[in-house]
């Protein structure tokens, strides 16, 4: 025999009815949201031009008000469109990566579609969460008269319902934000290039003066992926020769041969590169003792307009070379 | 009553937070402008000058490089030109003088030639026919001036016209920091 009163039964039934309705309401909201976003999604670009159009529609012209790069005729917009066309043509980046590149260079304000992450995601999350909370509130107010429970109990139910609605609404909103928000896979300034050739070369240059061994290793890593990289060939050879000067004759000879071969290869690959010619002149004079050849290489080096650091090395050496030739 | 007290406390907390933000923020009074490229390897530039000479930024490592994005019809570009001429003249007298390049932005070779023959400035002018260099550096409006260190890292971005002595002071500061 049950000890529960008829009023308790009625209360329990009313609570189950309300929860059932709430579940249906949430299901309906989620289904409508998915339907809207599913129907709104296009089937993807068919040609490269479609891709270019789709990407340029996602980016604002940085010099005009309220125009996308797709519609704007401003010079900056045209330059961005040309860059997007080039990157699409290369076929190496996804649409999101190309958008991220442009946003990285011009700032997040050029993104026409708000991001699905961070503070900007609130643009997506808040309306959805608010809609779910409003629906839940509506259901609760409709059911208030039907539920024959005490006032504190009603208040507790209201709070629980609202907490559930907020959690569910936020969850759905986050899903919507992830689905529809701007996705930017590249967040580093130069596109995640930690191991790229440019980054390795820059790291090698930074290490060079103080940590020759690391610099040689870094140039070696560049040559593993790009054996014809002229800068790596030149500077690796130069640093090997500089560090070999402290060792015995046989090691110096070995390093000299390697250095001459590498610098020769660099000059063959890019005859206009001044640094290789300059270092060849220095090495041939300092380590090979051949002033006549050194003079020829150093003259060619100066003709090629070397950067200031290398020019400084060469100009101080030229007088020594000329003096040696005069003797 | 309880609500009023809570509101007062919340307002006080927000005001205190604002004061802290105002005190801590640096106020952006420097001539340099933010860019995600600062401290990063400079984007690759391979182009030609308007005199048909090849140019590769990667080959200029070992020198300080100053890039000035320019258009001959832009008023601030014209206004800053005498300052740039003075800067280049002073730098070319130094053994480690910075290399200065104009990056032509949406302008014709002939207009650039006419401008420089009338106003001076005997330095290389780089073509940027489809705006690839401007996009790589995130340049939307000219003038803009960028400084790249001898290791190839971007060190400074200046938006708008530079006044007399500004580039000299900024480069001296960067050189001092470089050691």
XYZ file of C-alpha atoms in Angstrom:
506
model
C 0.000 0.000 0.000
C 1.423 3.324 -1.075
C 1.947 6.033 1.541
C 2.149 8.822 -1.047
C -0.765 11.239 -1.200
C -2.781 11.973 -4.411
C -1.360 15.498 -4.370
C 2.171 14.083 -4.406
C 1.255 11.860 -7.377
C -0.197 14.815 -9.257
C 2.921 16.845 -8.504
C 5.187 14.045 -9.772
C 3.138 13.636 -12.960
C 3.215 17.371 -13.605
C 7.011 17.420 -13.193
C 7.423 14.534 -15.647
C 5.140 16.291 -18.136
C 7.175 19.478 -17.847
C 10.490 17.675 -18.284
C 9.117 15.806 -21.288
C 7.974 19.055 -22.875
C 11.307 20.680 -22.128
C 13.140 17.787 -23.751
C 10.922 18.100 -26.821
C 11.506 21.864 -26.936
C 15.292 21.413 -26.737
C 15.167 18.715 -29.427
C 13.103 21.020 -31.620
C 15.526 23.949 -31.183
C 18.534 21.748 -31.972
C 16.781 20.238 -35.002
C 15.791 23.669 -36.350
C 19.321 24.986 -35.786
C 20.867 22.026 -37.593
C 18.347 22.323 -40.421
C 19.029 26.033 -40.883
C 22.813 25.584 -40.913
C 22.611 22.445 -43.021
C 20.407 24.154 -45.599
C 22.580 27.276 -45.573
C 25.803 25.400 -46.332
C 26.761 25.425 -49.958
C 28.028 22.338 -51.658
C 31.540 23.686 -52.053
C 33.403 25.371 -54.881
C 33.500 23.746 -58.291
C 36.394 25.677 -59.816
C 39.400 27.671 -58.661
C 37.489 30.869 -59.404
C 34.669 29.637 -57.103
C 37.249 29.139 -54.375
C 38.715 32.606 -54.932
C 35.216 34.157 -54.855
C 34.255 32.253 -51.702
C 37.423 33.330 -49.889
C 37.259 36.972 -51.009
C 33.660 37.165 -49.762
C 34.920 36.270 -46.275
C 37.429 39.151 -46.159
C 36.732 42.864 -45.765
C 38.569 45.423 -47.867
C 41.040 47.002 -45.405
C 40.721 50.506 -46.865
C 36.978 50.816 -47.465
C 33.853 50.729 -45.306
C 31.568 47.736 -45.420
C 32.849 46.179 -48.641
C 34.287 42.752 -49.064
C 37.433 42.128 -51.081
C 35.102 40.334 -53.516
C 33.218 43.523 -54.451
C 35.764 46.248 -53.756
C 37.807 47.880 -56.536
C 40.258 49.520 -54.109
C 43.958 48.896 -54.749
C 44.449 47.078 -51.433
C 41.471 44.799 -52.146
C 42.792 44.029 -55.615
C 46.205 43.188 -54.171
C 44.607 40.850 -51.627
C 42.491 39.247 -54.349
C 45.628 38.701 -56.461
C 47.424 37.125 -53.494
C 44.436 34.847 -52.780
C 44.326 33.828 -56.453
C 48.046 33.069 -56.302
C 47.701 30.954 -53.152
C 44.662 29.118 -54.544
C 46.629 28.506 -57.735
C 49.563 27.104 -55.750
C 47.154 24.600 -54.227
C 49.141 24.339 -51.024
C 46.722 25.963 -48.577
C 43.122 25.364 -47.579
C 40.582 28.196 -47.707
C 40.826 28.624 -43.936
C 44.609 28.819 -44.134
C 44.434 31.500 -46.825
C 41.929 33.536 -44.787
C 44.204 33.117 -41.773
C 47.172 34.415 -43.783
C 45.297 37.572 -44.775
C 43.954 38.099 -41.240
C 47.446 37.604 -39.890
C 48.865 40.362 -42.087
C 45.982 42.867 -41.954
C 44.519 42.089 -38.527
C 41.348 40.332 -37.385
C 39.197 43.322 -38.415
C 39.287 42.114 -42.027
C 37.346 38.981 -41.125
C 33.722 39.390 -42.199
C 32.616 36.175 -40.485
C 33.225 36.318 -36.715
C 35.492 33.662 -35.276
C 33.971 30.603 -33.615
C 36.511 30.808 -30.807
C 37.445 33.221 -28.055
C 35.412 36.314 -27.223
C 34.150 36.641 -30.790
C 32.342 33.287 -30.395
C 29.853 35.104 -28.126
C 28.327 36.529 -31.316
C 27.246 32.981 -32.167
C 26.682 31.559 -28.679
C 24.592 34.323 -27.075
C 21.628 34.382 -29.507
C 21.301 30.592 -29.412
C 21.602 30.416 -25.633
C 19.104 33.253 -25.298
C 16.629 31.527 -27.623
C 16.808 28.276 -25.659
C 16.388 30.112 -22.339
C 13.387 32.030 -23.708
C 11.726 28.827 -24.915
C 12.333 27.183 -21.539
C 10.999 30.258 -19.734
C 7.912 30.218 -21.918
C 7.267 26.553 -21.157
C 7.728 27.100 -17.452
C 5.313 30.034 -17.409
C 2.718 28.014 -19.368
C 3.022 25.147 -16.908
C 3.007 27.289 -13.801
C -0.777 27.162 -13.424
C -0.918 23.407 -14.007
C 1.654 22.555 -11.401
C 0.034 22.334 -8.036
C 3.069 22.545 -5.832
C 4.198 24.926 -3.145
C 5.898 28.255 -3.927
C 9.430 27.274 -2.776
C 9.150 24.059 -4.780
C 8.056 25.998 -7.870
C 10.968 28.373 -7.460
C 13.407 25.447 -7.167
C 11.974 23.915 -10.359
C 12.279 27.246 -12.131
C 15.931 27.603 -11.138
C 16.754 24.014 -12.184
C 14.945 24.464 -15.506
C 16.751 27.709 -16.217
C 20.160 26.255 -15.326
C 19.494 23.311 -17.663
C 18.301 25.727 -20.381
C 21.429 27.887 -20.029
C 23.723 24.838 -20.170
C 21.899 23.324 -23.147
C 21.647 26.708 -24.929
C 25.331 27.419 -24.412
C 26.254 23.936 -25.625
C 24.183 24.318 -28.772
C 25.568 27.838 -29.244
C 29.140 26.546 -28.998
C 28.329 23.875 -31.587
C 26.888 26.533 -33.880
C 29.954 28.742 -33.329
C 32.323 25.881 -34.145
C 30.314 25.015 -37.227
C 29.712 28.488 -38.628
C 32.415 30.687 -37.104
C 35.551 31.686 -38.990
C 38.142 28.961 -38.550
C 41.732 30.132 -38.513
C 44.095 27.206 -38.407
C 47.249 29.302 -38.526
C 47.832 31.534 -35.570
C 51.544 32.248 -35.912
C 52.632 35.395 -37.668
C 54.299 33.746 -40.601
C 52.112 30.712 -40.909
C 53.636 28.108 -38.634
C 57.041 28.194 -40.174
C 59.040 27.034 -37.176
C 60.768 24.442 -39.309
C 60.570 26.221 -42.629
C 63.641 27.203 -44.561
C 63.172 30.914 -43.839
C 62.899 30.302 -40.106
C 65.884 27.923 -39.990
C 68.006 30.409 -41.927
C 67.010 33.207 -39.569
C 67.772 31.053 -36.526
C 71.127 30.122 -38.048
C 72.022 33.768 -38.588
C 71.108 34.574 -35.003
C 73.198 31.672 -33.687
C 76.110 32.317 -36.061
C 78.272 34.808 -34.209
C 78.115 33.136 -30.791
C 77.200 29.519 -31.387
C 78.937 28.411 -34.551
C 78.183 24.713 -34.039
C 74.422 25.297 -33.799
C 74.539 27.588 -36.815
C 76.365 24.930 -38.874
C 73.741 22.353 -37.764
C 70.883 24.675 -38.725
C 72.350 25.403 -42.164
C 72.837 21.638 -42.522
C 69.121 21.094 -41.770
C 68.227 23.592 -44.487
C 70.443 21.711 -46.956
C 68.770 18.403 -46.066
C 65.480 19.691 -47.481
C 66.881 22.201 -49.958
C 70.358 21.069 -51.109
C 70.659 24.017 -53.509
C 69.954 26.723 -50.944
C 72.624 29.256 -51.772
C 72.609 31.050 -48.417
C 72.950 27.808 -46.452
C 75.699 26.492 -48.737
C 77.627 29.751 -48.425
C 77.327 30.386 -44.705
C 77.779 26.742 -43.659
C 80.996 26.604 -45.678
C 82.195 29.935 -44.260
C 81.530 28.901 -40.646
C 83.183 25.493 -41.164
C 86.319 27.247 -42.425
C 86.293 29.763 -39.567
C 85.998 27.053 -36.934
C 88.596 24.806 -38.637
C 91.260 27.503 -38.254
C 91.777 26.476 -34.642
C 92.533 22.845 -35.563
C 95.566 21.094 -37.073
C 96.829 21.302 -40.635
C 95.077 18.182 -41.974
C 91.651 19.274 -40.665
C 92.174 22.767 -42.037
C 93.034 21.339 -45.465
C 89.937 19.154 -45.384
C 87.763 22.121 -44.369
C 89.378 24.286 -47.055
C 88.534 21.770 -49.764
C 84.923 21.460 -48.513
C 84.535 25.231 -48.261
C 85.880 25.921 -51.750
C 83.591 23.243 -53.198
C 80.500 24.596 -51.407
C 81.212 28.236 -52.269
C 81.862 27.227 -55.871
C 78.525 25.403 -55.930
C 76.750 28.462 -54.462
C 78.308 30.743 -57.114
C 77.355 28.281 -59.835
C 73.742 28.288 -58.574
C 73.508 32.059 -58.199
C 76.375 33.983 -59.800
C 74.882 37.296 -58.604
C 75.005 36.336 -54.901
C 77.740 38.560 -53.475
C 78.355 36.783 -50.156
C 79.648 33.543 -51.722
C 82.071 35.462 -53.955
C 83.260 37.594 -51.014
C 83.861 34.579 -48.749
C 85.653 32.780 -51.577
C 88.031 35.726 -51.897
C 88.661 35.832 -48.151
C 89.212 32.075 -47.824
C 91.448 31.836 -50.889
C 93.678 34.579 -49.435
C 93.617 33.715 -45.726
C 93.644 29.934 -45.963
C 94.950 29.280 -49.470
C 97.554 32.081 -49.630
C 96.581 32.928 -53.224
C 96.501 36.742 -53.385
C 95.992 36.968 -57.160
C 92.853 34.826 -57.188
C 91.657 36.501 -53.994
C 91.887 39.938 -55.610
C 89.818 38.794 -58.556
C 87.142 37.285 -56.313
C 87.073 40.317 -53.998
C 86.718 42.716 -56.933
C 83.799 40.650 -58.250
C 82.336 40.623 -54.750
C 82.346 44.439 -54.542
C 80.797 44.655 -58.022
C 77.899 42.569 -56.706
C 77.111 45.109 -53.953
C 77.492 42.944 -50.822
C 75.532 43.762 -47.643
C 77.197 46.005 -45.063
C 78.566 43.254 -42.790
C 80.309 41.408 -45.626
C 81.444 44.629 -47.301
C 83.183 45.612 -44.065
C 85.135 42.318 -44.022
C 86.137 42.622 -47.656
C 87.202 46.256 -47.682
C 89.627 45.767 -44.818
C 91.099 42.726 -46.553
C 91.518 44.300 -49.990
C 94.378 46.544 -48.857
C 96.151 43.481 -47.419
C 95.665 41.590 -50.671
C 96.958 44.509 -52.719
C 99.951 44.825 -50.429
C 100.667 41.097 -50.827
C 100.478 41.428 -54.601
C 102.787 44.446 -54.524
C 105.509 42.488 -52.687
C 18.645 46.658 -0.343
C 20.738 43.582 -0.897
C 20.551 44.155 -4.661
C 21.587 47.793 -4.305
C 24.623 46.814 -2.228
C 25.608 44.173 -4.752
C 25.313 46.673 -7.613
C 27.483 49.183 -5.766
C 30.178 46.567 -5.154
C 30.075 45.427 -8.801
C 30.384 49.037 -10.031
C 33.313 49.643 -7.691
C 35.083 46.482 -8.943
C 34.612 47.492 -12.605
C 35.884 51.034 -11.910
C 38.917 49.680 -10.062
C 39.646 47.330 -12.980
C 39.428 50.267 -15.432
C 41.871 52.313 -13.369
C 44.314 49.376 -13.273
C 44.030 48.960 -17.067
C 44.708 52.667 -17.642
C 47.749 52.579 -15.378
C 49.205 49.350 -16.778
C 48.578 49.962 -20.512
C 51.469 51.567 -22.411
C 49.295 54.113 -24.197
C 50.729 53.467 -27.658
C 52.770 56.676 -27.796
C 55.643 55.138 -29.762
C 56.034 55.810 -33.484
C 56.236 52.076 -34.132
C 53.028 50.244 -34.940
C 52.017 46.730 -34.038
C 52.300 43.956 -36.568
C 52.370 40.194 -36.213
C 55.487 40.312 -38.365
C 57.540 42.144 -35.734
C 60.266 39.835 -34.457
C 59.590 37.367 -37.290
C 61.662 36.620 -40.405
C 60.726 39.152 -43.074
C 58.496 37.903 -45.873
C 60.350 36.964 -49.023
C 60.628 39.696 -51.644
C 61.863 38.763 -55.075
C 61.212 41.435 -57.660
C 62.919 43.904 -59.967
C 63.626 47.593 -59.639
C 62.090 50.043 -62.081
C 65.564 50.066 -63.669
C 65.207 46.332 -64.351
C 67.727 45.270 -61.708
C 66.877 42.052 -59.832
C 66.157 42.329 -56.108
C 65.940 39.570 -53.498
C 65.471 40.646 -49.874
C 66.972 37.346 -48.717
C 70.249 38.422 -50.326
C 70.419 41.647 -48.299
C 71.009 39.899 -44.953
C 73.988 41.493 -43.300
C 72.606 45.005 -43.810
C 69.871 46.956 -42.093
C 67.152 47.301 -44.707
C 64.504 50.031 -44.759
C 61.464 49.534 -46.986
C 59.245 52.519 -47.720
C 55.901 51.798 -49.388
C 55.201 54.734 -51.659
C 52.828 56.208 -54.224
C 53.685 59.406 -56.088
C 50.159 60.836 -55.701
C 49.879 60.224 -51.955
C 50.173 63.491 -50.017
C 51.859 62.097 -46.848
C 54.362 60.253 -49.104
C 55.272 63.559 -50.757
C 55.404 65.295 -47.378
C 57.848 62.797 -45.858
C 60.133 62.658 -48.903
C 62.634 65.357 -47.791
C 63.071 63.509 -44.464
C 63.786 60.277 -46.322
C 66.343 61.988 -48.565
C 68.151 63.308 -45.468
C 68.017 59.885 -43.817
C 69.446 58.066 -46.844
C 72.166 60.676 -47.269
C 73.261 60.231 -43.640
C 73.126 56.436 -43.828
C 75.147 56.213 -47.023
C 78.002 57.994 -45.236
C 78.216 55.210 -42.632
C 80.217 52.014 -43.244
C 77.289 49.971 -41.888
C 74.671 52.272 -43.404
C 71.155 50.966 -43.868
C 69.986 50.111 -47.377
C 66.880 52.037 -48.355
C 64.301 50.837 -50.890
C 61.083 52.343 -52.141
C 58.346 49.793 -52.751
C 56.110 51.199 -55.476
C 52.472 50.857 -54.469
C 49.846 50.986 -57.218
C 51.820 53.409 -59.369
C 53.529 53.428 -62.760
C 57.267 53.332 -63.433
C 57.088 56.621 -65.342
C 55.269 58.441 -62.517
C 57.878 57.195 -60.061
C 60.735 58.271 -62.333
C 59.208 61.728 -62.767
C 58.695 62.151 -59.041
C 62.233 61.139 -58.099
C 63.862 63.171 -60.828
C 61.967 66.220 -59.560
C 62.407 65.577 -55.834
C 65.674 63.644 -55.519
C 66.275 60.253 -53.969
C 68.818 58.086 -55.707
C 67.930 54.721 -54.232
C 66.387 51.580 -55.769
C 62.634 51.552 -56.405
C 61.096 48.096 -56.248
C 58.175 47.064 -58.409
C 55.169 45.512 -56.719
C 52.981 45.107 -59.769
C 50.203 42.976 -58.280
C 50.594 44.158 -54.687
C 52.153 40.905 -53.467
C 54.773 42.696 -51.370
C 52.154 44.998 -49.821
C 49.959 42.023 -48.913
C 52.914 40.078 -47.506
C 53.634 42.995 -45.165
C 49.958 43.812 -44.534
C 50.210 47.267 -46.069
C 46.783 48.684 -46.926
C 47.603 52.393 -47.165
C 50.797 54.247 -47.956
C 53.160 55.512 -46.749
C 54.468 52.794 -44.495
C 58.058 52.252 -43.491
C 59.551 48.982 -42.252
C 62.973 48.252 -40.792
C 64.529 44.799 -41.162
C 67.628 43.871 -39.212
C 70.820 42.302 -40.640
C 69.579 38.843 -39.622
C 66.460 39.280 -41.745
C 64.010 39.874 -38.869
C 61.330 42.570 -39.013
C 62.077 45.098 -36.280
C 59.888 48.171 -36.828
C 56.776 49.293 -38.669
C 55.858 52.962 -39.003
C 52.409 53.859 -40.318
C 52.044 57.194 -42.085
C 54.580 59.891 -42.861
C 57.838 60.013 -40.920
C 59.013 63.364 -39.616
C 62.608 64.621 -39.725
C 64.927 62.581 -37.527
C 62.411 59.858 -36.660
C 63.980 57.115 -38.762
C 67.462 58.109 -37.604
C 66.389 57.882 -33.950
C 64.550 54.594 -34.393
C 67.427 52.973 -36.248
C 69.954 54.221 -33.691
C 67.804 52.696 -30.960
C 67.568 49.382 -32.809
C 71.323 49.344 -33.458
C 71.992 50.010 -29.780
C 69.686 47.149 -28.766
C 71.357 44.871 -31.310
C 74.701 45.653 -29.671
